[in-house]
Structure formats: C-alpha cells, structure tokens
Amino acid sequence: MNTIAYAAVNKNDNIRERSSSGAVFYELAERIIKNGGIVYGAKFNENWSVVHGHTDSAEGLYDFLGSKYVQSSMADEYKDAERNLKAGRIVLFSGTPCQIEGLKYYLGKEYEKLLTVDFICHGVPSPFVWKKYLTEAAKGREVTSVSFRDKTEGWIHFSLRIDFKDGSRYRQTQQEDLFMKGFLQDIYLRPSCYQCRFKTIERNSDITLADYWGVNVVLPEMFDDKGTSVILIHSKCGEDIWKDVQSKFQFFQIDIGEVKEKNSNAVSSVFLPKNRADFYGKGAIDFDYLRSLTKTSLKKKIIVKAKNAVKRILKK
C-alpha cells in the first residue's frame, strides 16, 4: 500500500506529558500487550546507558516513553523477539530505521504477528560521549531520572533534565545544554548517520512516528505546545492497529509533502561537520573544547531570546 500520513494528538494529557510528542507509541504498544503480546524498545538501564529491552506489562511501557538521544545496545533482543515470534506471540519491535532493518535481516522471513515501528531519525550520538557527559553533569550525585525531552518550557523548546537523589535537578533547553548542542550540531553521531541508507518516506517498517514540526503554522488547531505527532502508515498491519487505537486521538490526514518539508530528516542525512574530526582528534572527550565548538553566536542568542519572550507573552 502507499504510505498514508496523519497528524495526531493523544487525548490523554498525562500520557502525552511523558512522551516526546503526541504520545502515539504508548497506545500502539498497550494494544499489543492487551492482546497478549510483547513490546521491545529503548530504555535506560541502571547505569543510565541506553539499551533495548522488552516488556509484556502496561506499566513496563513507561520505560520506553520519550526519546533517548543515544545509540542503544541491542544485546540479545533480536534473538528474544525471534523466540517469541516462533512461539506464535504478537511482537511490537520499535527502534531506529537501521535497527528495524537489522531485525528484518536477522529474522530472514516475514512474520504475520510482527509489528515494526521506527521513527524519523536525526542520527544517533555516541554512548561513550553520553556516559562521560552524564558523569560530568552529575558531579558525584546519584541520578534518579533522565529526560531528553522535558516539556517544562513546552514541546518546541524542550529541555534535557536530570534529577538526582539529593533532590537537586539539572535542566537546560536544547539550545543551552552542551550535550544537546553537540548532538544537534552533528558532532558525535555514528559515522553511518552522515550517509544513512534509510532516509526515505517509503520504509520497511509498518509505522513511522515523528514530531510534527511546523504544525503550529500548517495545522494550528492541532497545536498547544504539548506535542503533536506525525504517523506514517506503510502497511496493512500498521493500518489495522492504527484503526484499533485512533479513537484515543484527535487526528487529521495530512499530505506527505508537508512531512518532507517540515522534517528533512525523513529523507536527508545530516552533513558531516568539519569540527567532528577536531572533536575526536583530541584523543579524549574534552567538554571545554566541545563548548568552544558549539558556541552560540550573538545573533542566534538574540533570536532565541526574542522567540522565548514572544512565547511567554502568548502564554500570558
């Protein structure tokens, strides 16, 4: 079937608050679990590294909510998914486009009870850089939670937030936080991300999820700065489960061209920045040097401050 695109917002604000955008993944995954299935996705482990895991409980799904801007360790999750599929169990497997392609290659055959969900991917940062950064940010404090997409200042101007056992908290917007600046400036992505083979609308997955950037202009009735999703349906399997859960959403069908225009990561790889070699050429992770590489120009600071001021006025 030809890919169909929707803009969607979950009617449950509690679920949407814990999700990166419009909270579509949770409803898909919960439906799989209610039907006796099992769900695979990226989560934090006890050391706050990102790993793939699985759950067959609705409560366990909360570990998978929210973006993890780090390459996840797959370990034996492909093997475990295959075991469950061979046993006749329904499986939802979520991951980056290349991880879904890797799963399909590993399985070597189609399974009727497999639902694959990927997302429009900017690129995945180095786990080593994240681990070093988290250690520096913690300054010896014990971490109790991490959110790469905290919505305290809204969905558009999201923040990286780290909570600590002593009650303290670190939170900076993506324009201010050093790790997010390095990520968004493409300094420490995987080498393959600069020439990604999976940048296309038509995909091997059943469903692709993404933020609907630009919705405030294109479809303002779907915008409240709490998060709006794009859903790309690629298969009959994806279409069937979307029909099962769509009553939980406010949604509109949208033009595929809008998705390409507002989210270039759907079809284009990021450029390899010249300063990536400089960063890794230091021989060790030097965050003072990273700070100099990602320094925001005065012009950009003025623009960001002006946008934030307008946003505060509109909220009032």
PDB file of C-alpha atoms in Angstrom:
ATOM      1  CA  MET A   1       0.000   0.000   0.000  1.00  0.00           C
ATOM      2  CA  ASN A   2       1.007   3.633  -0.449  1.00  0.00           C
ATOM      3  CA  THR A   3       2.124   5.412   2.721  1.00  0.00           C
ATOM      4  CA  ILE A   4      -0.581   7.460   4.458  1.00  0.00           C
ATOM      5  CA  ALA A   5       0.275  10.331   6.837  1.00  0.00           C
ATOM      6  CA  TYR A   6      -1.628  11.635   9.861  1.00  0.00           C
ATOM      7  CA  ALA A   7      -1.150  14.356  12.456  1.00  0.00           C
ATOM      8  CA  ALA A   8      -2.211  13.063  15.864  1.00  0.00           C
ATOM      9  CA  VAL A   9      -2.548  14.167  19.493  1.00  0.00           C
ATOM     10  CA  ASN A  10      -3.400  11.773  22.312  1.00  0.00           C
ATOM     11  CA  LYS A  11      -6.498  12.870  24.235  1.00  0.00           C
ATOM     12  CA  ASN A  12      -4.834  11.714  27.470  1.00  0.00           C
ATOM     13  CA  ASP A  13      -2.615  14.615  28.572  1.00  0.00           C
ATOM     14  CA  ASN A  14      -0.915  12.522  31.276  1.00  0.00           C
ATOM     15  CA  ILE A  15       0.450  10.102  28.697  1.00  0.00           C
ATOM     16  CA  ARG A  16       1.358  12.943  26.347  1.00  0.00           C
ATOM     17  CA  GLU A  17       3.315  14.729  29.070  1.00  0.00           C
ATOM     18  CA  ARG A  18       5.532  11.656  29.499  1.00  0.00           C
ATOM     19  CA  SER A  19       6.022  11.232  25.744  1.00  0.00           C
ATOM     20  CA  SER A  20       8.222  13.112  23.291  1.00  0.00           C
ATOM     21  CA  SER A  21       5.415  14.432  21.103  1.00  0.00           C
ATOM     22  CA  GLY A  22       1.797  13.322  20.613  1.00  0.00           C
ATOM     23  CA  ALA A  23       2.010  10.007  22.563  1.00  0.00           C
ATOM     24  CA  VAL A  24       1.190   7.565  19.767  1.00  0.00           C
ATOM     25  CA  PHE A  25       3.654   4.809  20.680  1.00  0.00           C
ATOM     26  CA  TYR A  26       2.095   4.140  24.090  1.00  0.00           C
ATOM     27  CA  GLU A  27      -1.349   3.397  22.652  1.00  0.00           C
ATOM     28  CA  LEU A  28       0.036   1.093  19.941  1.00  0.00           C
ATOM     29  CA  ALA A  29       2.125  -0.780  22.490  1.00  0.00           C
ATOM     30  CA  GLU A  30      -0.644  -1.041  25.069  1.00  0.00           C
ATOM     31  CA  ARG A  31      -2.945  -2.574  22.462  1.00  0.00           C
ATOM     32  CA  ILE A  32      -0.312  -5.208  21.665  1.00  0.00           C
ATOM     33  CA  ILE A  33       0.048  -6.067  25.369  1.00  0.00           C
ATOM     34  CA  LYS A  34      -3.732  -6.269  25.861  1.00  0.00           C
ATOM     35  CA  ASN A  35      -3.756  -8.833  23.059  1.00  0.00           C
ATOM     36  CA  GLY A  36      -1.178 -10.956  24.899  1.00  0.00           C
ATOM     37  CA  GLY A  37       1.835  -9.623  23.030  1.00  0.00           C
ATOM     38  CA  ILE A  38       5.271  -8.332  23.982  1.00  0.00           C
ATOM     39  CA  VAL A  39       6.884  -4.961  23.219  1.00  0.00           C
ATOM     40  CA  TYR A  40      10.559  -4.172  22.533  1.00  0.00           C
ATOM     41  CA  GLY A  41      12.056  -0.698  22.739  1.00  0.00           C
ATOM     42  CA  ALA A  42      14.867   1.534  24.004  1.00  0.00           C
ATOM     43  CA  LYS A  43      15.168   2.329  27.706  1.00  0.00           C
ATOM     44  CA  PHE A  44      17.722   3.354  30.335  1.00  0.00           C
ATOM     45  CA  ASN A  45      19.463   0.661  32.359  1.00  0.00           C
ATOM     46  CA  GLU A  46      20.575   1.010  35.992  1.00  0.00           C
ATOM     47  CA  ASN A  47      23.678   2.960  34.879  1.00  0.00           C
ATOM     48  CA  TRP A  48      21.650   5.349  32.679  1.00  0.00           C
ATOM     49  CA  SER A  49      23.076   3.888  29.490  1.00  0.00           C
ATOM     50  CA  VAL A  50      20.553   3.240  26.711  1.00  0.00           C
ATOM     51  CA  VAL A  51      19.722  -0.389  25.965  1.00  0.00           C
ATOM     52  CA  HIS A  52      16.984  -2.301  24.183  1.00  0.00           C
ATOM     53  CA  GLY A  53      14.630  -4.267  26.393  1.00  0.00           C
ATOM     54  CA  HIS A  54      11.164  -5.801  26.386  1.00  0.00           C
ATOM     55  CA  THR A  55       8.008  -5.883  28.477  1.00  0.00           C
ATOM     56  CA  ASP A  56       4.616  -7.547  28.474  1.00  0.00           C
ATOM     57  CA  SER A  57       3.057  -5.213  31.052  1.00  0.00           C
ATOM     58  CA  ALA A  58       1.449  -1.805  30.516  1.00  0.00           C
ATOM     59  CA  GLU A  59       3.435  -0.438  33.458  1.00  0.00           C
ATOM     60  CA  GLY A  60       6.681  -1.526  31.796  1.00  0.00           C
ATOM     61  CA  LEU A  61       5.878   0.618  28.757  1.00  0.00           C
ATOM     62  CA  TYR A  62       6.720   3.797  30.662  1.00  0.00           C
ATOM     63  CA  ASP A  63      10.415   2.878  30.439  1.00  0.00           C
ATOM     64  CA  PHE A  64      10.165   3.130  26.638  1.00  0.00           C
ATOM     65  CA  LEU A  65       8.434   6.528  26.528  1.00  0.00           C
ATOM     66  CA  GLY A  66      10.427   9.582  25.497  1.00  0.00           C
ATOM     67  CA  SER A  67      13.328   9.941  23.079  1.00  0.00           C
ATOM     68  CA  LYS A  68      16.731   8.547  24.014  1.00  0.00           C
ATOM     69  CA  TYR A  69      19.347  10.515  22.096  1.00  0.00           C
ATOM     70  CA  VAL A  70      21.980   7.802  22.365  1.00  0.00           C
ATOM     71  CA  GLN A  71      22.680   4.673  20.325  1.00  0.00           C
ATOM     72  CA  SER A  72      21.050   1.760  22.179  1.00  0.00           C
ATOM     73  CA  SER A  73      22.760  -1.552  22.885  1.00  0.00           C
ATOM     74  CA  MET A  74      20.714  -4.345  21.278  1.00  0.00           C
ATOM     75  CA  ALA A  75      22.297  -7.303  23.156  1.00  0.00           C
ATOM     76  CA  ASP A  76      20.064 -10.404  22.613  1.00  0.00           C
ATOM     77  CA  GLU A  77      16.774  -8.624  21.888  1.00  0.00           C
ATOM     78  CA  TYR A  78      16.612  -9.758  18.220  1.00  0.00           C
ATOM     79  CA  LYS A  79      17.064 -13.338  19.380  1.00  0.00           C
ATOM     80  CA  ASP A  80      14.423 -12.942  22.084  1.00  0.00           C
ATOM     81  CA  ALA A  81      11.943 -11.421  19.610  1.00  0.00           C
ATOM     82  CA  GLU A  82      12.511 -14.323  17.217  1.00  0.00           C
ATOM     83  CA  ARG A  83      11.860 -16.822  20.015  1.00  0.00           C
ATOM     84  CA  ASN A  84       8.532 -15.167  20.834  1.00  0.00           C
ATOM     85  CA  LEU A  85       7.503 -14.939  17.178  1.00  0.00           C
ATOM     86  CA  LYS A  86       8.248 -18.623  16.639  1.00  0.00           C
ATOM     87  CA  ALA A  87       6.084 -19.360  19.694  1.00  0.00           C
ATOM     88  CA  GLY A  88       3.210 -17.567  17.969  1.00  0.00           C
ATOM     89  CA  ARG A  89       3.225 -14.482  20.147  1.00  0.00           C
ATOM     90  CA  ILE A  90       2.408 -10.970  18.875  1.00  0.00           C
ATOM     91  CA  VAL A  91       5.525  -8.765  18.883  1.00  0.00           C
ATOM     92  CA  LEU A  92       5.888  -4.996  18.567  1.00  0.00           C
ATOM     93  CA  PHE A  93       9.521  -4.072  17.920  1.00  0.00           C
ATOM     94  CA  SER A  94      10.463  -0.393  17.941  1.00  0.00           C
ATOM     95  CA  GLY A  95      13.789   1.218  17.092  1.00  0.00           C
ATOM     96  CA  THR A  96      15.714   3.348  14.635  1.00  0.00           C
ATOM     97  CA  PRO A  97      15.179   2.617  10.920  1.00  0.00           C
ATOM     98  CA  CYS A  98      18.519   0.789  10.744  1.00  0.00           C
ATOM     99  CA  GLN A  99      17.644  -1.296  13.822  1.00  0.00           C
ATOM    100  CA  ILE A 100      14.348  -2.346  12.229  1.00  0.00           C
ATOM    101  CA  GLU A 101      16.186  -3.234   9.025  1.00  0.00           C
ATOM    102  CA  GLY A 102      18.660  -5.226  11.125  1.00  0.00           C
ATOM    103  CA  LEU A 103      15.796  -7.109  12.782  1.00  0.00           C
ATOM    104  CA  LYS A 104      14.257  -7.997   9.419  1.00  0.00           C
ATOM    105  CA  TYR A 105      17.622  -9.221   8.130  1.00  0.00           C
ATOM    106  CA  TYR A 106      18.193 -11.271  11.302  1.00  0.00           C
ATOM    107  CA  LEU A 107      14.763 -12.916  11.135  1.00  0.00           C
ATOM    108  CA  GLY A 108      15.185 -13.775   7.461  1.00  0.00           C
ATOM    109  CA  LYS A 109      11.441 -14.214   6.905  1.00  0.00           C
ATOM    110  CA  GLU A 110       8.165 -12.393   7.383  1.00  0.00           C
ATOM    111  CA  TYR A 111       6.063 -12.985  10.491  1.00  0.00           C
ATOM    112  CA  GLU A 112       2.348 -12.225  10.435  1.00  0.00           C
ATOM    113  CA  LYS A 113       2.366 -11.317  14.135  1.00  0.00           C
ATOM    114  CA  LEU A 114       5.266  -8.841  13.951  1.00  0.00           C
ATOM    115  CA  LEU A 115       4.561  -5.092  14.068  1.00  0.00           C
ATOM    116  CA  THR A 116       7.592  -2.855  13.485  1.00  0.00           C
ATOM    117  CA  VAL A 117       7.663   0.811  14.497  1.00  0.00           C
ATOM    118  CA  ASP A 118      10.531   3.151  13.646  1.00  0.00           C
ATOM    119  CA  PHE A 119      10.846   6.937  13.700  1.00  0.00           C
ATOM    120  CA  ILE A 120      12.242   9.807  11.686  1.00  0.00           C
ATOM    121  CA  CYS A 121      15.797   9.788  12.941  1.00  0.00           C
ATOM    122  CA  HIS A 122      18.194  12.734  13.103  1.00  0.00           C
ATOM    123  CA  GLY A 123      21.108  10.375  13.834  1.00  0.00           C
ATOM    124  CA  VAL A 124      22.337   8.618  16.974  1.00  0.00           C
ATOM    125  CA  PRO A 125      25.049  10.048  19.250  1.00  0.00           C
ATOM    126  CA  SER A 126      27.931   8.133  20.770  1.00  0.00           C
ATOM    127  CA  PRO A 127      27.115   6.227  24.007  1.00  0.00           C
ATOM    128  CA  PHE A 128      30.647   6.994  25.206  1.00  0.00           C
ATOM    129  CA  VAL A 129      30.121  10.758  24.882  1.00  0.00           C
ATOM    130  CA  TRP A 130      26.791  10.499  26.732  1.00  0.00           C
ATOM    131  CA  LYS A 131      28.319   8.481  29.569  1.00  0.00           C
ATOM    132  CA  LYS A 132      31.171  10.950  30.007  1.00  0.00           C
ATOM    133  CA  TYR A 133      28.763  13.876  29.859  1.00  0.00           C
ATOM    134  CA  LEU A 134      26.382  12.388  32.433  1.00  0.00           C
ATOM    135  CA  THR A 135      29.302  11.776  34.812  1.00  0.00           C
ATOM    136  CA  GLU A 136      30.385  15.398  34.478  1.00  0.00           C
ATOM    137  CA  ALA A 137      26.838  16.736  34.922  1.00  0.00           C
ATOM    138  CA  ALA A 138      26.201  14.565  37.997  1.00  0.00           C
ATOM    139  CA  LYS A 139      29.303  15.755  39.861  1.00  0.00           C
ATOM    140  CA  GLY A 140      29.153  12.731  42.148  1.00  0.00           C
ATOM    141  CA  ARG A 141      25.387  12.872  42.741  1.00  0.00           C
ATOM    142  CA  GLU A 142      23.238   9.761  42.221  1.00  0.00           C
ATOM    143  CA  VAL A 143      20.976  10.049  39.150  1.00  0.00           C
ATOM    144  CA  THR A 144      17.320   9.077  39.619  1.00  0.00           C
ATOM    145  CA  SER A 145      15.823  10.076  36.249  1.00  0.00           C
ATOM    146  CA  VAL A 146      16.801  11.439  32.837  1.00  0.00           C
ATOM    147  CA  SER A 147      14.580  13.075  30.218  1.00  0.00           C
ATOM    148  CA  PHE A 148      15.948  14.282  26.902  1.00  0.00           C
ATOM    149  CA  ARG A 149      12.574  15.842  26.063  1.00  0.00           C
ATOM    150  CA  ASP A 150      11.324  17.562  29.212  1.00  0.00           C
ATOM    151  CA  LYS A 151       8.365  19.813  28.323  1.00  0.00           C
ATOM    152  CA  THR A 152       8.584  22.281  31.223  1.00  0.00           C
ATOM    153  CA  GLU A 153       9.127  25.090  28.708  1.00  0.00           C
ATOM    154  CA  GLY A 154       6.973  23.418  26.078  1.00  0.00           C
ATOM    155  CA  TRP A 155       7.346  20.832  23.345  1.00  0.00           C
ATOM    156  CA  ILE A 156       9.127  23.109  20.856  1.00  0.00           C
ATOM    157  CA  HIS A 157      11.701  24.412  23.353  1.00  0.00           C
ATOM    158  CA  PHE A 158      12.203  21.096  25.121  1.00  0.00           C
ATOM    159  CA  SER A 159      14.920  20.563  27.714  1.00  0.00           C
ATOM    160  CA  LEU A 160      17.350  17.906  28.886  1.00  0.00           C
ATOM    161  CA  ARG A 161      16.505  17.228  32.533  1.00  0.00           C
ATOM    162  CA  ILE A 162      18.435  15.129  35.057  1.00  0.00           C
ATOM    163  CA  ASP A 163      17.071  14.508  38.562  1.00  0.00           C
ATOM    164  CA  PHE A 164      19.280  13.471  41.478  1.00  0.00           C
ATOM    165  CA  LYS A 165      18.673  11.513  44.673  1.00  0.00           C
ATOM    166  CA  ASP A 166      19.554  14.513  46.861  1.00  0.00           C
ATOM    167  CA  GLY A 167      16.561  16.396  45.407  1.00  0.00           C
ATOM    168  CA  SER A 168      18.576  18.627  43.087  1.00  0.00           C
ATOM    169  CA  ARG A 169      17.888  18.902  39.380  1.00  0.00           C
ATOM    170  CA  TYR A 170      19.711  19.889  36.199  1.00  0.00           C
ATOM    171  CA  ARG A 171      17.604  21.284  33.357  1.00  0.00           C
ATOM    172  CA  GLN A 172      18.640  23.228  30.260  1.00  0.00           C
ATOM    173  CA  THR A 173      16.882  23.749  26.929  1.00  0.00           C
ATOM    174  CA  GLN A 174      18.262  22.110  23.804  1.00  0.00           C
ATOM    175  CA  GLN A 175      19.704  25.494  22.795  1.00  0.00           C
ATOM    176  CA  GLU A 176      21.632  25.717  26.085  1.00  0.00           C
ATOM    177  CA  ASP A 177      22.572  22.183  27.115  1.00  0.00           C
ATOM    178  CA  LEU A 178      26.041  21.192  25.922  1.00  0.00           C
ATOM    179  CA  PHE A 179      25.239  17.553  25.083  1.00  0.00           C
ATOM    180  CA  MET A 180      22.151  18.542  23.076  1.00  0.00           C
ATOM    181  CA  LYS A 181      24.051  21.287  21.253  1.00  0.00           C
ATOM    182  CA  GLY A 182      26.739  18.822  20.200  1.00  0.00           C
ATOM    183  CA  PHE A 183      24.076  16.319  19.124  1.00  0.00           C
ATOM    184  CA  LEU A 184      22.030  18.824  17.128  1.00  0.00           C
ATOM    185  CA  GLN A 185      25.202  20.154  15.502  1.00  0.00           C
ATOM    186  CA  ASP A 186      26.016  16.551  14.459  1.00  0.00           C
ATOM    187  CA  ILE A 187      29.444  16.449  16.081  1.00  0.00           C
ATOM    188  CA  TYR A 188      29.337  12.933  17.573  1.00  0.00           C
ATOM    189  CA  LEU A 189      26.846  10.900  15.564  1.00  0.00           C
ATOM    190  CA  ARG A 190      27.647   7.421  14.252  1.00  0.00           C
ATOM    191  CA  PRO A 191      29.735   7.632  11.028  1.00  0.00           C
ATOM    192  CA  SER A 192      26.963   5.852   9.085  1.00  0.00           C
ATOM    193  CA  CYS A 193      24.447   8.560  10.072  1.00  0.00           C
ATOM    194  CA  TYR A 194      26.086  11.022   7.671  1.00  0.00           C
ATOM    195  CA  GLN A 195      25.253   8.718   4.744  1.00  0.00           C
ATOM    196  CA  CYS A 196      22.176   6.918   6.042  1.00  0.00           C
ATOM    197  CA  ARG A 197      20.643   4.387   3.634  1.00  0.00           C
ATOM    198  CA  PHE A 198      17.244   4.559   5.311  1.00  0.00           C
ATOM    199  CA  LYS A 199      16.281   8.175   4.609  1.00  0.00           C
ATOM    200  CA  THR A 200      13.024   7.697   2.739  1.00  0.00           C
ATOM    201  CA  ILE A 201       9.289   8.016   3.279  1.00  0.00           C
ATOM    202  CA  GLU A 202       8.530   4.525   1.977  1.00  0.00           C
ATOM    203  CA  ARG A 203      10.001   2.155   4.580  1.00  0.00           C
ATOM    204  CA  ASN A 204      10.319  -1.483   5.542  1.00  0.00           C
ATOM    205  CA  SER A 205       8.576  -0.788   8.871  1.00  0.00           C
ATOM    206  CA  ASP A 206       4.821  -0.898   9.415  1.00  0.00           C
ATOM    207  CA  ILE A 207       4.594   2.516  11.109  1.00  0.00           C
ATOM    208  CA  THR A 208       6.929   5.514  11.345  1.00  0.00           C
ATOM    209  CA  LEU A 209       6.482   8.096  14.118  1.00  0.00           C
ATOM    210  CA  ALA A 210       7.874  11.631  14.356  1.00  0.00           C
ATOM    211  CA  ASP A 211       7.360  15.106  15.732  1.00  0.00           C
ATOM    212  CA  TYR A 212       5.133  17.279  13.571  1.00  0.00           C
ATOM    213  CA  TRP A 213       7.426  20.282  13.446  1.00  0.00           C
ATOM    214  CA  GLY A 214       5.660  23.237  11.844  1.00  0.00           C
ATOM    215  CA  VAL A 215       2.192  22.103  12.928  1.00  0.00           C
ATOM    216  CA  ASN A 216       1.662  25.487  14.610  1.00  0.00           C
ATOM    217  CA  VAL A 217       1.763  27.062  11.122  1.00  0.00           C
ATOM    218  CA  VAL A 218       0.308  24.319   8.912  1.00  0.00           C
ATOM    219  CA  LEU A 219      -2.398  22.986  11.257  1.00  0.00           C
ATOM    220  CA  PRO A 220      -2.720  25.435  14.185  1.00  0.00           C
ATOM    221  CA  GLU A 221      -5.844  23.708  15.542  1.00  0.00           C
ATOM    222  CA  MET A 222      -3.590  20.728  16.427  1.00  0.00           C
ATOM    223  CA  PHE A 223      -1.035  22.824  18.293  1.00  0.00           C
ATOM    224  CA  ASP A 224      -0.916  23.534  22.033  1.00  0.00           C
ATOM    225  CA  ASP A 225       2.874  23.155  22.580  1.00  0.00           C
ATOM    226  CA  LYS A 226       2.370  19.854  24.419  1.00  0.00           C
ATOM    227  CA  GLY A 227       3.412  17.756  21.418  1.00  0.00           C
ATOM    228  CA  THR A 228       1.910  16.708  18.079  1.00  0.00           C
ATOM    229  CA  SER A 229       2.933  13.541  16.238  1.00  0.00           C
ATOM    230  CA  VAL A 230       3.236  12.567  12.615  1.00  0.00           C
ATOM    231  CA  ILE A 231       2.191   8.984  11.871  1.00  0.00           C
ATOM    232  CA  LEU A 232       3.244   7.337   8.609  1.00  0.00           C
ATOM    233  CA  ILE A 233       1.341   4.116   7.886  1.00  0.00           C
ATOM    234  CA  HIS A 234       3.235   1.850   5.475  1.00  0.00           C
ATOM    235  CA  SER A 235       1.392  -1.488   5.603  1.00  0.00           C
ATOM    236  CA  LYS A 236      -1.945  -3.212   6.127  1.00  0.00           C
ATOM    237  CA  CYS A 237      -0.662  -4.397   9.526  1.00  0.00           C
ATOM    238  CA  GLY A 238       0.109  -0.790  10.518  1.00  0.00           C
ATOM    239  CA  GLU A 239      -3.232   0.417   9.190  1.00  0.00           C
ATOM    240  CA  ASP A 240      -5.152  -2.215  11.176  1.00  0.00           C
ATOM    241  CA  ILE A 241      -3.622  -1.352  14.544  1.00  0.00           C
ATOM    242  CA  TRP A 242      -3.992   2.385  13.880  1.00  0.00           C
ATOM    243  CA  LYS A 243      -7.730   1.839  13.283  1.00  0.00           C
ATOM    244  CA  ASP A 244      -7.854  -0.032  16.611  1.00  0.00           C
ATOM    245  CA  VAL A 245      -6.442   2.907  18.600  1.00  0.00           C
ATOM    246  CA  GLN A 246      -7.401   6.023  16.642  1.00  0.00           C
ATOM    247  CA  SER A 247     -10.417   6.753  18.877  1.00  0.00           C
ATOM    248  CA  LYS A 248      -7.895   7.764  21.551  1.00  0.00           C
ATOM    249  CA  PHE A 249      -6.609  10.622  19.366  1.00  0.00           C
ATOM    250  CA  GLN A 250      -7.525  13.876  17.774  1.00  0.00           C
ATOM    251  CA  PHE A 251      -6.136  13.363  14.269  1.00  0.00           C
ATOM    252  CA  PHE A 252      -6.162  14.577  10.679  1.00  0.00           C
ATOM    253  CA  GLN A 253      -4.840  13.039   7.483  1.00  0.00           C
ATOM    254  CA  ILE A 254      -2.064  15.220   6.068  1.00  0.00           C
ATOM    255  CA  ASP A 255      -0.075  15.488   2.872  1.00  0.00           C
ATOM    256  CA  ILE A 256       3.188  13.514   2.672  1.00  0.00           C
ATOM    257  CA  GLY A 257       4.836  16.586   1.138  1.00  0.00           C
ATOM    258  CA  GLU A 258       4.293  18.502   4.384  1.00  0.00           C
ATOM    259  CA  VAL A 259       6.186  15.820   6.299  1.00  0.00           C
ATOM    260  CA  LYS A 260       9.153  16.066   3.918  1.00  0.00           C
ATOM    261  CA  GLU A 261       9.114  19.862   4.022  1.00  0.00           C
ATOM    262  CA  LYS A 262       8.880  20.258   7.799  1.00  0.00           C
ATOM    263  CA  ASN A 263      11.127  17.335   8.796  1.00  0.00           C
ATOM    264  CA  SER A 264      14.032  16.997   6.372  1.00  0.00           C
ATOM    265  CA  ASN A 265      15.459  14.136   8.458  1.00  0.00           C
ATOM    266  CA  ALA A 266      12.774  11.948   6.893  1.00  0.00           C
ATOM    267  CA  VAL A 267      14.554  11.969   3.545  1.00  0.00           C
ATOM    268  CA  SER A 268      18.010  13.522   4.020  1.00  0.00           C
ATOM    269  CA  SER A 269      21.098  12.627   6.039  1.00  0.00           C
ATOM    270  CA  VAL A 270      22.799  15.308   8.102  1.00  0.00           C
ATOM    271  CA  PHE A 271      26.062  16.768   6.791  1.00  0.00           C
ATOM    272  CA  LEU A 272      29.371  15.660   8.242  1.00  0.00           C
ATOM    273  CA  PRO A 273      30.645  18.729  10.144  1.00  0.00           C
ATOM    274  CA  LYS A 274      34.294  19.701   9.820  1.00  0.00           C
ATOM    275  CA  ASN A 275      34.658  20.053  13.586  1.00  0.00           C
ATOM    276  CA  ARG A 276      33.750  16.373  14.188  1.00  0.00           C
ATOM    277  CA  ALA A 277      37.311  15.379  13.333  1.00  0.00           C
ATOM    278  CA  ASP A 278      38.587  18.156  15.595  1.00  0.00           C
ATOM    279  CA  PHE A 279      36.470  16.894  18.489  1.00  0.00           C
ATOM    280  CA  TYR A 280      37.586  13.266  18.199  1.00  0.00           C
ATOM    281  CA  GLY A 281      41.121  14.280  17.283  1.00  0.00           C
ATOM    282  CA  LYS A 282      41.695  15.469  20.839  1.00  0.00           C
ATOM    283  CA  GLY A 283      42.127  11.812  21.848  1.00  0.00           C
ATOM    284  CA  ALA A 284      39.802  12.197  24.847  1.00  0.00           C
ATOM    285  CA  ILE A 285      36.383  13.730  25.429  1.00  0.00           C
ATOM    286  CA  ASP A 286      37.104  17.373  26.197  1.00  0.00           C
ATOM    287  CA  PHE A 287      33.892  19.180  27.099  1.00  0.00           C
ATOM    288  CA  ASP A 288      35.584  22.560  27.367  1.00  0.00           C
ATOM    289  CA  TYR A 289      36.634  22.100  23.763  1.00  0.00           C
ATOM    290  CA  LEU A 290      33.114  20.944  22.835  1.00  0.00           C
ATOM    291  CA  ARG A 291      31.817  24.125  24.453  1.00  0.00           C
ATOM    292  CA  SER A 292      34.010  26.200  22.149  1.00  0.00           C
ATOM    293  CA  LEU A 293      32.921  24.179  19.094  1.00  0.00           C
ATOM    294  CA  THR A 294      29.217  24.694  19.844  1.00  0.00           C
ATOM    295  CA  LYS A 295      29.379  28.302  20.993  1.00  0.00           C
ATOM    296  CA  THR A 296      26.217  30.152  20.006  1.00  0.00           C
ATOM    297  CA  SER A 297      26.691  33.339  18.017  1.00  0.00           C
ATOM    298  CA  LEU A 298      25.388  36.637  19.408  1.00  0.00           C
ATOM    299  CA  LYS A 299      22.893  36.862  16.533  1.00  0.00           C
ATOM    300  CA  LYS A 300      21.435  33.439  17.331  1.00  0.00           C
ATOM    301  CA  LYS A 301      21.245  34.254  21.061  1.00  0.00           C
ATOM    302  CA  ILE A 302      19.207  37.391  20.277  1.00  0.00           C
ATOM    303  CA  ILE A 303      16.839  35.422  18.029  1.00  0.00           C
ATOM    304  CA  VAL A 304      16.313  32.697  20.640  1.00  0.00           C
ATOM    305  CA  LYS A 305      15.691  35.256  23.410  1.00  0.00           C
ATOM    306  CA  ALA A 306      13.186  37.088  21.224  1.00  0.00           C
ATOM    307  CA  LYS A 307      11.303  33.880  20.427  1.00  0.00           C
ATOM    308  CA  ASN A 308      11.191  32.928  24.104  1.00  0.00           C
ATOM    309  CA  ALA A 309       9.917  36.376  25.046  1.00  0.00           C
ATOM    310  CA  VAL A 310       7.111  36.155  22.463  1.00  0.00           C
ATOM    311  CA  LYS A 311       6.232  32.679  23.745  1.00  0.00           C
ATOM    312  CA  ARG A 312       5.971  33.924  27.359  1.00  0.00           C
ATOM    313  CA  ILE A 313       3.703  36.805  26.261  1.00  0.00           C
ATOM    314  CA  LEU A 314       1.430  34.446  24.306  1.00  0.00           C
ATOM    315  CA  LYS A 315       1.142  32.097  27.310  1.00  0.00           C
ATOM    316  CA  LYS A 316       0.060  35.010  29.500  1.00  0.00           C
TER     317      LYS A 316
END
